mmCIF file of C-alpha atoms in Angstrom:
data_model
loop_
_atom_site.group_PDB
_atom_site.id
_atom_site.type_symbol
_atom_site.label_atom_id
_atom_site.label_comp_id
_atom_site.label_asym_id
_atom_site.label_seq_id
_atom_site.Cartn_x
_atom_site.Cartn_y
_atom_site.Cartn_z
ATOM 1 C CA MET A 1 -8.598 5.244 6.244
ATOM 2 C CA MET A 2 -10.734 4.577 3.161
ATOM 3 C CA THR A 3 -8.654 6.144 0.416
ATOM 4 C CA PHE A 4 -8.582 4.801 -3.089
ATOM 5 C CA PHE A 5 -6.451 6.391 -5.737
ATOM 6 C CA GLN A 6 -7.644 7.207 -9.244
ATOM 7 C CA PHE A 7 -4.871 5.056 -10.702
ATOM 8 C CA GLU A 8 -6.517 2.083 -8.938
ATOM 9 C CA ALA A 9 -9.967 2.805 -10.401
ATOM 10 C CA ASP A 10 -9.943 -0.176 -12.770
ATOM 11 C CA PHE A 11 -10.021 -2.667 -9.890
ATOM 12 C CA VAL A 12 -11.128 -1.073 -6.615
ATOM 13 C CA GLU A 13 -14.838 -1.608 -7.098
ATOM 14 C CA SER A 14 -14.355 -5.364 -7.440
ATOM 15 C CA LEU A 15 -11.298 -5.443 -5.133
ATOM 16 C CA ARG A 16 -9.724 -8.006 -7.469
ATOM 17 C CA CYS A 17 -6.297 -6.547 -6.683
ATOM 18 C CA ILE A 18 -4.895 -5.407 -3.351
ATOM 19 C CA PRO A 19 -5.412 -1.644 -3.060
ATOM 20 C CA MET A 20 -2.623 0.599 -1.793
ATOM 21 C CA GLN A 21 -4.391 1.293 1.493
ATOM 22 C CA ILE A 22 -4.391 -2.456 2.262
ATOM 23 C CA ARG A 23 -0.772 -2.778 1.147
ATOM 24 C CA TYR A 24 0.041 0.107 3.492
ATOM 25 C CA LYS A 25 -1.608 -1.758 6.368
ATOM 26 C CA LEU A 26 0.191 -4.987 5.417
ATOM 27 C CA ASP A 27 3.562 -3.277 5.603
ATOM 28 C CA THR A 28 2.525 -1.631 8.868
ATOM 29 C CA CYS A 29 1.557 -4.924 10.515
ATOM 30 C CA GLY A 30 4.249 -7.073 8.882
ATOM 31 C CA VAL A 31 2.140 -9.554 6.922
ATOM 32 C CA LYS A 32 3.184 -10.756 3.469
ATOM 33 C CA LEU A 33 -0.157 -11.225 1.765
ATOM 34 C CA LYS A 34 0.067 -12.728 -1.694
ATOM 35 C CA LEU A 35 -2.490 -12.010 -4.383
ATOM 36 C CA THR A 36 -3.534 -15.679 -4.211
ATOM 37 C CA HIS A 37 -4.320 -15.177 -0.508
ATOM 38 C CA TRP A 38 -6.337 -12.065 -1.365
ATOM 39 C CA HIS A 39 -8.344 -14.003 -3.952
ATOM 40 C CA HIS A 40 -9.259 -16.620 -1.325
ATOM 41 C CA LEU A 41 -10.800 -13.972 0.932
ATOM 42 C CA SER A 42 -14.509 -13.260 0.712
ATOM 43 C CA GLN A 43 -15.718 -9.840 -0.388
ATOM 44 C CA GLY A 44 -16.838 -9.278 3.207
ATOM 45 C CA ASP A 45 -13.366 -10.077 4.557
ATOM 46 C CA ARG A 46 -11.790 -7.716 2.035
ATOM 47 C CA GLN A 47 -14.182 -4.961 3.077
ATOM 48 C CA THR A 48 -13.432 -5.617 6.751
ATOM 49 C CA LEU A 49 -9.705 -5.277 6.059
ATOM 50 C CA LEU A 50 -10.372 -1.944 4.376
ATOM 51 C CA GLU A 51 -12.334 -0.679 7.344
ATOM 52 C CA LEU A 52 -10.235 -1.987 10.238
ATOM 53 C CA PRO A 53 -7.883 0.651 11.648
ATOM 54 C CA CYS A 54 -4.166 -0.110 11.678
ATOM 55 C CA GLU A 55 -2.376 2.837 13.264
ATOM 56 C CA SER A 56 -1.818 2.497 17.000
ATOM 57 C CA PRO A 57 0.235 -0.453 18.298
ATOM 58 C CA ALA A 58 -2.946 -2.124 19.603
ATOM 59 C CA GLU A 59 -4.715 -1.613 16.248
ATOM 60 C CA VAL A 60 -1.723 -2.975 14.345
ATOM 61 C CA ASP A 61 -1.673 -6.092 16.519
ATOM 62 C CA HIS A 62 -5.430 -6.573 16.156
ATOM 63 C CA TYR A 63 -5.227 -6.069 12.386
ATOM 64 C CA ARG A 64 -2.447 -8.661 12.071
ATOM 65 C CA GLN A 65 -4.392 -11.185 14.150
ATOM 66 C CA ALA A 66 -7.669 -10.614 12.284
ATOM 67 C CA LEU A 67 -5.935 -10.860 8.908
ATOM 68 C CA GLN A 68 -4.069 -14.039 9.820
ATOM 69 C CA GLN A 69 -7.288 -15.592 11.113
ATOM 70 C CA MET A 70 -9.058 -14.764 7.842
ATOM 71 C CA ILE A 71 -6.205 -16.163 5.740
ATOM 72 C CA THR A 72 -5.949 -19.315 7.844
ATOM 73 C CA GLN A 73 -9.697 -19.901 7.549
ATOM 74 C CA ALA A 74 -9.609 -19.327 3.796
ATOM 75 C CA THR A 75 -6.436 -21.251 2.916
ATOM 76 C CA GLY A 76 -5.636 -23.524 5.835
ATOM 77 C CA GLN A 77 -2.421 -21.728 6.739
ATOM 78 C CA PRO A 78 -1.381 -18.217 7.762
ATOM 79 C CA ALA A 79 0.374 -15.767 5.490
ATOM 80 C CA GLY A 80 4.070 -15.113 5.930
ATOM 81 C CA GLU A 81 5.211 -12.410 8.287
ATOM 82 C CA LEU A 82 7.893 -9.793 7.829
ATOM 83 C CA PRO A 83 9.655 -7.562 10.328
ATOM 84 C CA CYS A 84 8.019 -4.171 10.730
ATOM 85 C CA ASP A 85 10.208 -1.167 10.035
ATOM 86 C CA PRO A 86 10.035 1.108 13.102
ATOM 87 C CA ALA A 87 10.793 4.110 10.876
ATOM 88 C CA PRO A 88 9.391 3.356 7.413
ATOM 89 C CA PRO A 89 10.485 5.727 4.629
ATOM 90 C CA TRP A 90 6.924 6.833 3.830
ATOM 91 C CA LEU A 91 6.714 8.458 7.263
ATOM 92 C CA ASP A 92 9.860 10.507 6.590
ATOM 93 C CA ALA A 93 8.734 13.707 4.922
ATOM 94 C CA HIS A 94 12.283 15.069 4.924
ATOM 95 C CA SER A 95 14.025 12.380 2.883
ATOM 96 C CA MET A 96 12.940 10.974 -0.454
ATOM 97 C CA PRO A 97 14.002 7.366 -1.078
ATOM 98 C CA ASP A 98 16.510 6.733 -3.861
ATOM 99 C CA SER A 99 14.030 4.468 -5.682
ATOM 100 C CA VAL A 100 11.555 7.353 -6.021
ATOM 101 C CA GLN A 101 14.251 9.759 -7.207
ATOM 102 C CA THR A 102 15.568 7.211 -9.708
ATOM 103 C CA LYS A 103 12.108 6.444 -11.075
ATOM 104 C CA ALA A 104 11.351 10.153 -11.407
ATOM 105 C CA VAL A 105 14.541 10.710 -13.418
ATOM 106 C CA GLU A 106 13.698 7.670 -15.559
ATOM 107 C CA CYS A 107 10.267 9.199 -16.263
ATOM 108 C CA GLN A 108 11.857 12.601 -16.934
ATOM 109 C CA VAL A 109 10.053 14.307 -14.070
ATOM 110 C CA ALA A 110 11.317 16.178 -11.049
ATOM 111 C CA ILE A 111 10.028 15.864 -7.506
ATOM 112 C CA ALA A 112 11.214 18.581 -5.160
ATOM 113 C CA LEU A 113 11.664 17.735 -1.495
ATOM 114 C CA PRO A 114 8.942 20.235 -0.436
ATOM 115 C CA GLN A 115 6.533 18.398 -2.763
ATOM 116 C CA TRP A 116 7.505 15.091 -1.139
ATOM 117 C CA ALA A 117 6.948 16.604 2.298
ATOM 118 C CA ASP A 118 3.479 17.820 1.314
ATOM 119 C CA LEU A 119 2.314 14.309 0.417
ATOM 120 C CA THR A 120 0.421 12.177 2.902
ATOM 121 C CA PRO A 121 2.151 9.067 4.241
ATOM 122 C CA LEU A 122 -0.168 6.917 2.082
ATOM 123 C CA GLN A 123 0.764 8.914 -1.042
ATOM 124 C CA ARG A 124 4.473 8.592 -0.238
ATOM 125 C CA PHE A 125 3.946 4.856 0.375
ATOM 126 C CA ALA A 126 2.275 4.520 -3.041
ATOM 127 C CA LEU A 127 5.139 6.303 -4.810
ATOM 128 C CA ILE A 128 7.687 4.120 -3.039
ATOM 129 C CA LYS A 129 5.822 0.971 -4.073
ATOM 130 C CA LEU A 130 5.327 2.220 -7.634
ATOM 131 C CA SER A 131 9.018 3.071 -7.977
ATOM 132 C CA ARG A 132 10.441 -0.291 -6.945
ATOM 133 C CA SER A 133 12.089 -2.466 -9.555
ATOM 134 C CA GLY A 134 10.119 -5.571 -10.397
ATOM 135 C CA HIS A 135 6.820 -3.779 -9.722
ATOM 136 C CA GLU A 136 4.466 -2.898 -12.517
ATOM 137 C CA ASN A 137 5.085 0.809 -12.226
ATOM 138 C CA ARG A 138 3.112 2.195 -15.144
ATOM 139 C CA ASN A 139 1.091 4.106 -12.558
ATOM 140 C CA PHE A 140 4.037 6.113 -11.223
ATOM 141 C CA VAL A 141 3.457 9.168 -13.447
ATOM 142 C CA PRO A 142 -0.366 8.981 -13.125
ATOM 143 C CA ALA A 143 0.108 8.895 -9.343
ATOM 144 C CA LEU A 144 2.357 11.963 -9.464
ATOM 145 C CA GLN A 145 -0.298 13.751 -11.504
ATOM 146 C CA GLU A 146 -3.059 12.666 -9.132
ATOM 147 C CA PHE A 147 -1.081 13.811 -6.097
ATOM 148 C CA GLY A 148 -0.495 17.247 -7.636
ATOM 149 C CA VAL A 149 3.256 16.808 -8.007
ATOM 150 C CA LEU A 150 3.130 17.287 -11.786
#
């Protein structure tokens, strides 16, 4: 999965921030990677993390191990780990999370459930992340436009 979104264009070439596809993999494998950890990784390590698959249980385990090894080598200690949700909301095409609905109302836009269902899991993941309080969510509406919702 090598998908970058247009709303990430200002940083994906340099990979100075953690792109959504990496954040998706982090949530999938249960690693809490801080931006400071990311900055300690080499460009090669960042590229490897982009390219490594993280879908099947074996791939998820391998991804977690490879990531933790990279972080430990770069910082001297592993990143924190979080429990993995066996049924994450971005995989549920039939139910839109409240945070997404609330953010849409706040932005004076409407997202119909069929539109939500038509999104890819990575697109739904991005909207969930961009709708959470405490997150810089200026990209919520640009993401909706990019995904063809608006």
